[in-house]
Tab-separated table of C-alpha atoms in Angstrom:
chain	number	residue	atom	x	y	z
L	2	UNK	CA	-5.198	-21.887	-1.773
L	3	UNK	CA	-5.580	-20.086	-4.998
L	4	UNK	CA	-3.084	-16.995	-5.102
L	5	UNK	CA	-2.057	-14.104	-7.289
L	6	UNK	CA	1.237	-14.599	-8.746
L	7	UNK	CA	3.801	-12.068	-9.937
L	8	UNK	CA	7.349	-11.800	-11.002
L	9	UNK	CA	9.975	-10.800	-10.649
L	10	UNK	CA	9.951	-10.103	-7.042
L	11	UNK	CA	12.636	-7.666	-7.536
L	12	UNK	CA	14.501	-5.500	-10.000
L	13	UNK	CA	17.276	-3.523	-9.947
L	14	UNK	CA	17.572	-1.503	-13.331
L	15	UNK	CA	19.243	1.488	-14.322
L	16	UNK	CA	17.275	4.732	-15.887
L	17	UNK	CA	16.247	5.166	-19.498
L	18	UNK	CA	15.976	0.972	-19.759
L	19	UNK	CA	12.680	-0.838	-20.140
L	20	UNK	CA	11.280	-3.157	-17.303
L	21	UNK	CA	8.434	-5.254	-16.901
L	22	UNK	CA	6.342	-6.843	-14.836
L	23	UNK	CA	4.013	-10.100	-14.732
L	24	UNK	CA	1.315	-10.783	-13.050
L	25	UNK	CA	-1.455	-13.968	-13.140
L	26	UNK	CA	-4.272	-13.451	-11.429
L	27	UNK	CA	-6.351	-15.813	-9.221
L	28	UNK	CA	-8.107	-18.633	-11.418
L	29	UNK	CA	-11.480	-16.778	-12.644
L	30	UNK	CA	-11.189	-13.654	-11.878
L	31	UNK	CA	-12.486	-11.308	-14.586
L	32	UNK	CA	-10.870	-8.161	-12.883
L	33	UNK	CA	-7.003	-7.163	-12.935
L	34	UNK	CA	-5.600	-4.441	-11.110
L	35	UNK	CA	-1.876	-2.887	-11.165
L	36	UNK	CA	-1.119	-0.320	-8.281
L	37	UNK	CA	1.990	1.821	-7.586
L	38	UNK	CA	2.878	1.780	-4.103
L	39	UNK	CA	5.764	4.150	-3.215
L	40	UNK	CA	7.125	3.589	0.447
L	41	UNK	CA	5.439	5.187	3.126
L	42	UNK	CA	2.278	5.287	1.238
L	43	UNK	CA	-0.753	3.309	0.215
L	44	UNK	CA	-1.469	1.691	-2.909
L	45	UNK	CA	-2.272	3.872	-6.140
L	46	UNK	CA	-4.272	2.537	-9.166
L	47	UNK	CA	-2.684	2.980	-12.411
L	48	UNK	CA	-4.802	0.299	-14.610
L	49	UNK	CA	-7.616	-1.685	-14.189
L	50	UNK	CA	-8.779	-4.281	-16.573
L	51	UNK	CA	-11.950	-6.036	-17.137
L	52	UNK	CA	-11.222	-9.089	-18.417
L	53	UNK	CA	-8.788	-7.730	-21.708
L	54	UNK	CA	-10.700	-4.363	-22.130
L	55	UNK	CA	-8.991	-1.346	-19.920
L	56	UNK	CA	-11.629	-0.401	-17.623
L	57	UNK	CA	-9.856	2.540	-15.946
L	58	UNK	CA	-6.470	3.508	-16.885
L	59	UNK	CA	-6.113	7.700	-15.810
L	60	UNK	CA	-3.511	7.497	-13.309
L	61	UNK	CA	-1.492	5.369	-15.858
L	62	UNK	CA	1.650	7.556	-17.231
L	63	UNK	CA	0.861	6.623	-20.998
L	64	UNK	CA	3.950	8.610	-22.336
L	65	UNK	CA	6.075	5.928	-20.715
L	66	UNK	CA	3.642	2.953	-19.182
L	67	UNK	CA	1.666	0.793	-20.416
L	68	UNK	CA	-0.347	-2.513	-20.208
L	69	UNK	CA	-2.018	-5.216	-21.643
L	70	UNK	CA	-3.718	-8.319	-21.079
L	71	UNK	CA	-4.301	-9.971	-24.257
L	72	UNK	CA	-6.059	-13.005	-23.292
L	73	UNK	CA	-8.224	-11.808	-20.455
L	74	UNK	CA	-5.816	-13.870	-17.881
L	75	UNK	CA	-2.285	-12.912	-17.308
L	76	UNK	CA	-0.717	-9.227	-17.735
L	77	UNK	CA	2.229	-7.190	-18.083
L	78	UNK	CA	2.900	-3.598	-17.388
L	79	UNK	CA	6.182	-2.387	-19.038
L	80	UNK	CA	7.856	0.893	-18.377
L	81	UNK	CA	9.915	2.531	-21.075
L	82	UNK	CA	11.809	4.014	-20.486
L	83	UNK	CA	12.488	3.738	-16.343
L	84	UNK	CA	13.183	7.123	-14.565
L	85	UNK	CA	14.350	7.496	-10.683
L	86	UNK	CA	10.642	8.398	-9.708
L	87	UNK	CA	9.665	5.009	-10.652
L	88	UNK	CA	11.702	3.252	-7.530
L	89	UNK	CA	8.214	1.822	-5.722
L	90	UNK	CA	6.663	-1.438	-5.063
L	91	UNK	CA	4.271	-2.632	-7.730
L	92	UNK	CA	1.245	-4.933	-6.933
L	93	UNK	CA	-1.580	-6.557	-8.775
L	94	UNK	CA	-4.701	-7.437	-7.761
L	95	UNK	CA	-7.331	-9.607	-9.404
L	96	UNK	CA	-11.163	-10.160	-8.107
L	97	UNK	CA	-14.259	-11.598	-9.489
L	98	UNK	CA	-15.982	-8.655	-10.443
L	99	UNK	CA	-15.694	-4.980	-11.060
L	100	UNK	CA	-17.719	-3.715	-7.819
L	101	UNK	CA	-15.470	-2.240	-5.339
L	102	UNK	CA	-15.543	-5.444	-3.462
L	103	UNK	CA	-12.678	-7.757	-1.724
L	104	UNK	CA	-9.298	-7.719	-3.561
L	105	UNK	CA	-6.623	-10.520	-3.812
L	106	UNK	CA	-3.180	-9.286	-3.937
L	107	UNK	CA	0.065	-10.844	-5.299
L	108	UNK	CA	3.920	-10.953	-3.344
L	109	UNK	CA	4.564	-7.605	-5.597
L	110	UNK	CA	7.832	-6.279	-7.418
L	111	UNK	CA	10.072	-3.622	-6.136
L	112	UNK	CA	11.183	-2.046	-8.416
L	113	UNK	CA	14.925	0.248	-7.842
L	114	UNK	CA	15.814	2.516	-10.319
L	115	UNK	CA	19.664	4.010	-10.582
S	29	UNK	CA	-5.706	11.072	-4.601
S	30	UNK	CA	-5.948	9.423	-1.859
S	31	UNK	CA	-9.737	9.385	-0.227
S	32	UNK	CA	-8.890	7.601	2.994
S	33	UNK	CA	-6.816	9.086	5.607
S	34	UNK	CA	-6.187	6.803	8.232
S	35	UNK	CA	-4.893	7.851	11.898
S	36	UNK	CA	-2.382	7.586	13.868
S	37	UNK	CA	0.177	7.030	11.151
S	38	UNK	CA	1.902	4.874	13.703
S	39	UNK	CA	1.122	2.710	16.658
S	40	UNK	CA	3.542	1.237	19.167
S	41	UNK	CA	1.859	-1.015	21.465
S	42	UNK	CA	2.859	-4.126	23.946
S	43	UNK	CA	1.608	-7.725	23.144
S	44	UNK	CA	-2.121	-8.292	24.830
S	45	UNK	CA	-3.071	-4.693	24.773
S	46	UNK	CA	-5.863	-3.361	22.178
S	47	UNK	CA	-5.125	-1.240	19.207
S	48	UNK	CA	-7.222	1.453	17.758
S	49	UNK	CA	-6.466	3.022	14.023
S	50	UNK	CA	-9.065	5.662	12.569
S	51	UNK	CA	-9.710	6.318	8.996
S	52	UNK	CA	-11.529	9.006	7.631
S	53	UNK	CA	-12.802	9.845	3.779
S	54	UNK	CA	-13.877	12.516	2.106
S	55	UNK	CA	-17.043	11.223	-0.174
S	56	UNK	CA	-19.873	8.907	0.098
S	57	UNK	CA	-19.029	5.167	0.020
S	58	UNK	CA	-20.811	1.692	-0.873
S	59	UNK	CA	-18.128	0.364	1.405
S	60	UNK	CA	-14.911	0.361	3.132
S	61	UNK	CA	-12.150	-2.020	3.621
S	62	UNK	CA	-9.464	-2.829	5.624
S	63	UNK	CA	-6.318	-4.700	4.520
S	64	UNK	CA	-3.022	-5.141	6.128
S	65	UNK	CA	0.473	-5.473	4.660
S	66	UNK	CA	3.628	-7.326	6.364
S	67	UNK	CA	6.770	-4.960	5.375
S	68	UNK	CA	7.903	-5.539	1.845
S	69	UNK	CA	4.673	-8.071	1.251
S	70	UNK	CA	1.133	-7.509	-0.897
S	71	UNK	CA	-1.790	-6.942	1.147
S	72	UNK	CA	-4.112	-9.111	2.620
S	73	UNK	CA	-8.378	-8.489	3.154
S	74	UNK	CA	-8.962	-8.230	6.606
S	75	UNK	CA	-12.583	-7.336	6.580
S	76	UNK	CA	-15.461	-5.212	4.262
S	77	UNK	CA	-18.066	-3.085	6.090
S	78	UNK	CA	-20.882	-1.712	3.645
S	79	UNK	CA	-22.082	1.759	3.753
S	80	UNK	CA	-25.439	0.822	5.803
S	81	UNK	CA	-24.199	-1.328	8.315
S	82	UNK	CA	-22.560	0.262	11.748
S	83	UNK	CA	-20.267	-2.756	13.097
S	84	UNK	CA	-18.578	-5.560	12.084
S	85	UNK	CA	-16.870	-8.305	14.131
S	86	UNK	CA	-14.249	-10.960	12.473
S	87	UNK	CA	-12.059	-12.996	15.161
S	88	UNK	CA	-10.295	-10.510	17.383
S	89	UNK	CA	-11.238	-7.234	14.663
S	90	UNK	CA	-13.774	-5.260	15.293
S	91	UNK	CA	-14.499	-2.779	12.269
S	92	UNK	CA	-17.060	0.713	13.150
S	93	UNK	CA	-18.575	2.905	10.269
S	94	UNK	CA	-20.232	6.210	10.714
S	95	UNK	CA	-21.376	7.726	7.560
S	96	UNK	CA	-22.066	10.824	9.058
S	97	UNK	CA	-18.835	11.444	10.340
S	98	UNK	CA	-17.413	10.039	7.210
S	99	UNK	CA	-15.033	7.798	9.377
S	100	UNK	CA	-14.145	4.174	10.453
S	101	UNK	CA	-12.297	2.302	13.012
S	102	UNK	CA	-10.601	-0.846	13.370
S	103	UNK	CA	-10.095	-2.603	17.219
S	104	UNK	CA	-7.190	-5.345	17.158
S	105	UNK	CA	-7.908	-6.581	20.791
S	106	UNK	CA	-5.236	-9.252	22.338
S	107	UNK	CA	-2.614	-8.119	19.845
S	108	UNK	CA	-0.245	-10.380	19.498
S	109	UNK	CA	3.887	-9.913	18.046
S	110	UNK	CA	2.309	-10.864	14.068
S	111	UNK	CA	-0.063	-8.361	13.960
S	112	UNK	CA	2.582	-6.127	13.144
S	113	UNK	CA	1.834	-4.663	10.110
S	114	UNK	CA	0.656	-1.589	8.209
S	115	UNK	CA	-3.299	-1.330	8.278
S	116	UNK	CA	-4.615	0.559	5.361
S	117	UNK	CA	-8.321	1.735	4.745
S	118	UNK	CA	-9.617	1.297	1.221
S	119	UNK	CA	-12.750	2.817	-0.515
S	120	UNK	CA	-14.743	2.545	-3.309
S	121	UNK	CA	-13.989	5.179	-6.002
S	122	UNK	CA	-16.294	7.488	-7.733
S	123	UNK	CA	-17.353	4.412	-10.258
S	124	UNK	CA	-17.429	1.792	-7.521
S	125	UNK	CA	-15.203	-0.021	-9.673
S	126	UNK	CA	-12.075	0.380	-7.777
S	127	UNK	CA	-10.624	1.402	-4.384
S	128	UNK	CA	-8.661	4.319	-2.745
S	129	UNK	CA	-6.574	3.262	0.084
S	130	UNK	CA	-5.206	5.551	2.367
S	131	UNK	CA	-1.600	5.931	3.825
S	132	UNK	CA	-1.986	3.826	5.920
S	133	UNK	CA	-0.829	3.437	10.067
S	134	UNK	CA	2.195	1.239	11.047
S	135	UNK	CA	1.007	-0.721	14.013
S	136	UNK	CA	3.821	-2.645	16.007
S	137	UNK	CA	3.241	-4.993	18.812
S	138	UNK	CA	6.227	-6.041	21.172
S	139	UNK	CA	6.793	-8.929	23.107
């Protein structure tokens, strides 16, 4: 069964250094999502992609986020540089089309900052 | 912001009984969702109920929209140990391109 993929699973960095994140969506699908999940709460959009172009990206913290996904399949969000607020779980989501519909999420990476 | 605001925020129930979570939004919908999420795990699609239908049924969910109320519920009946979980509501955002999930409600079934 096709899934979404991401990695790391974890990471354990210390503030001011740059992280990022992978993700590879399901086989197909046009539409990429990163969310923000801090614990305790649901998940947050911060980017949304449509197939490379940024479809929605208001919630992203430009000044130190940001995304890409050059090829219209895989994508990386990088923070630069990390701050303690950033300690959450980040997910990805991919689904065949832009319209609200069902959403395929990946394992996620939690993400600890020190 | 979140749209969806589900309720209780958590559940504590014994294996075979039924379990009941609310969610309520704030603005008109083309749909709602309902996913669940194992602790420290992505979520999974449990089940999609669009804006002009009233009831849904998949396996031992049921799923309940009222449009006037602006609210939704989700039945687990039979739960069983795995269902334990957090059960989030999701809805479609202003563009319909997107969703809004809610806080979610911690649901755990013992044995």
């Amino acid at each position: 069964e096709a899934e979404v993929a991401q990695s790391p699973r974890y990471k354990i960095t210390e503030k001011s250094q740059a992280v990022a994140f992978w993700c590879d969506p399901i086989s197909g699908h046009a539409t990429l999502y990163w969310y923000r999940q801090i614990l305790g709460q649901g998940p947050e959009l911060l980017v949304q992609f449509q197939d490379e172009s940024v479809v929605d990206d208001s919630q992203l913290p430009k000044d130190r986020f940001s995304a890409e996904r050059l090829k219209g399949v895989d994508s990386t969000l990088k923070i630069q540089p990390a701050e303690l607020g950033d300690s959450a779980m980040y997910l990805c989501a991919s689904s065949l089309r832009s319209s609200g519909g069902e959403q395929f999420f990946g394992p996620g990476t939690r993400l600890t900052v020190l | 912001s979140q749209q969806g605001e589900e309720d209780p925020q958590a559940l504590s129930i014994q294996e075979g009984e039924n379990a009941t979570m609310n969610c309520s939004y704030k603005t008109s919908i083309n749909n709602l969702q309902w996913y669940r999420q194992n602790s420290g795990r992505g979520l999974v699609h449990l089940i999609l109920i669009r804006s002009n239908e009233r009831e849904k049924h998949s396996g031992r969910l049921r799923v309940t929209l009222d449009t006037s109320k602006k609210s939704s519920s989700l039945l687990i009946t039979a739960s069983r140990a795995a269902d334990t979980a957090s059960y989030f509501c999701a809805t479609d955002n202003q563009a319909g391109t997107a969703l809004i999930f809610g806080k979610g409600t911690t649901l755990s079934v013992s044995s």
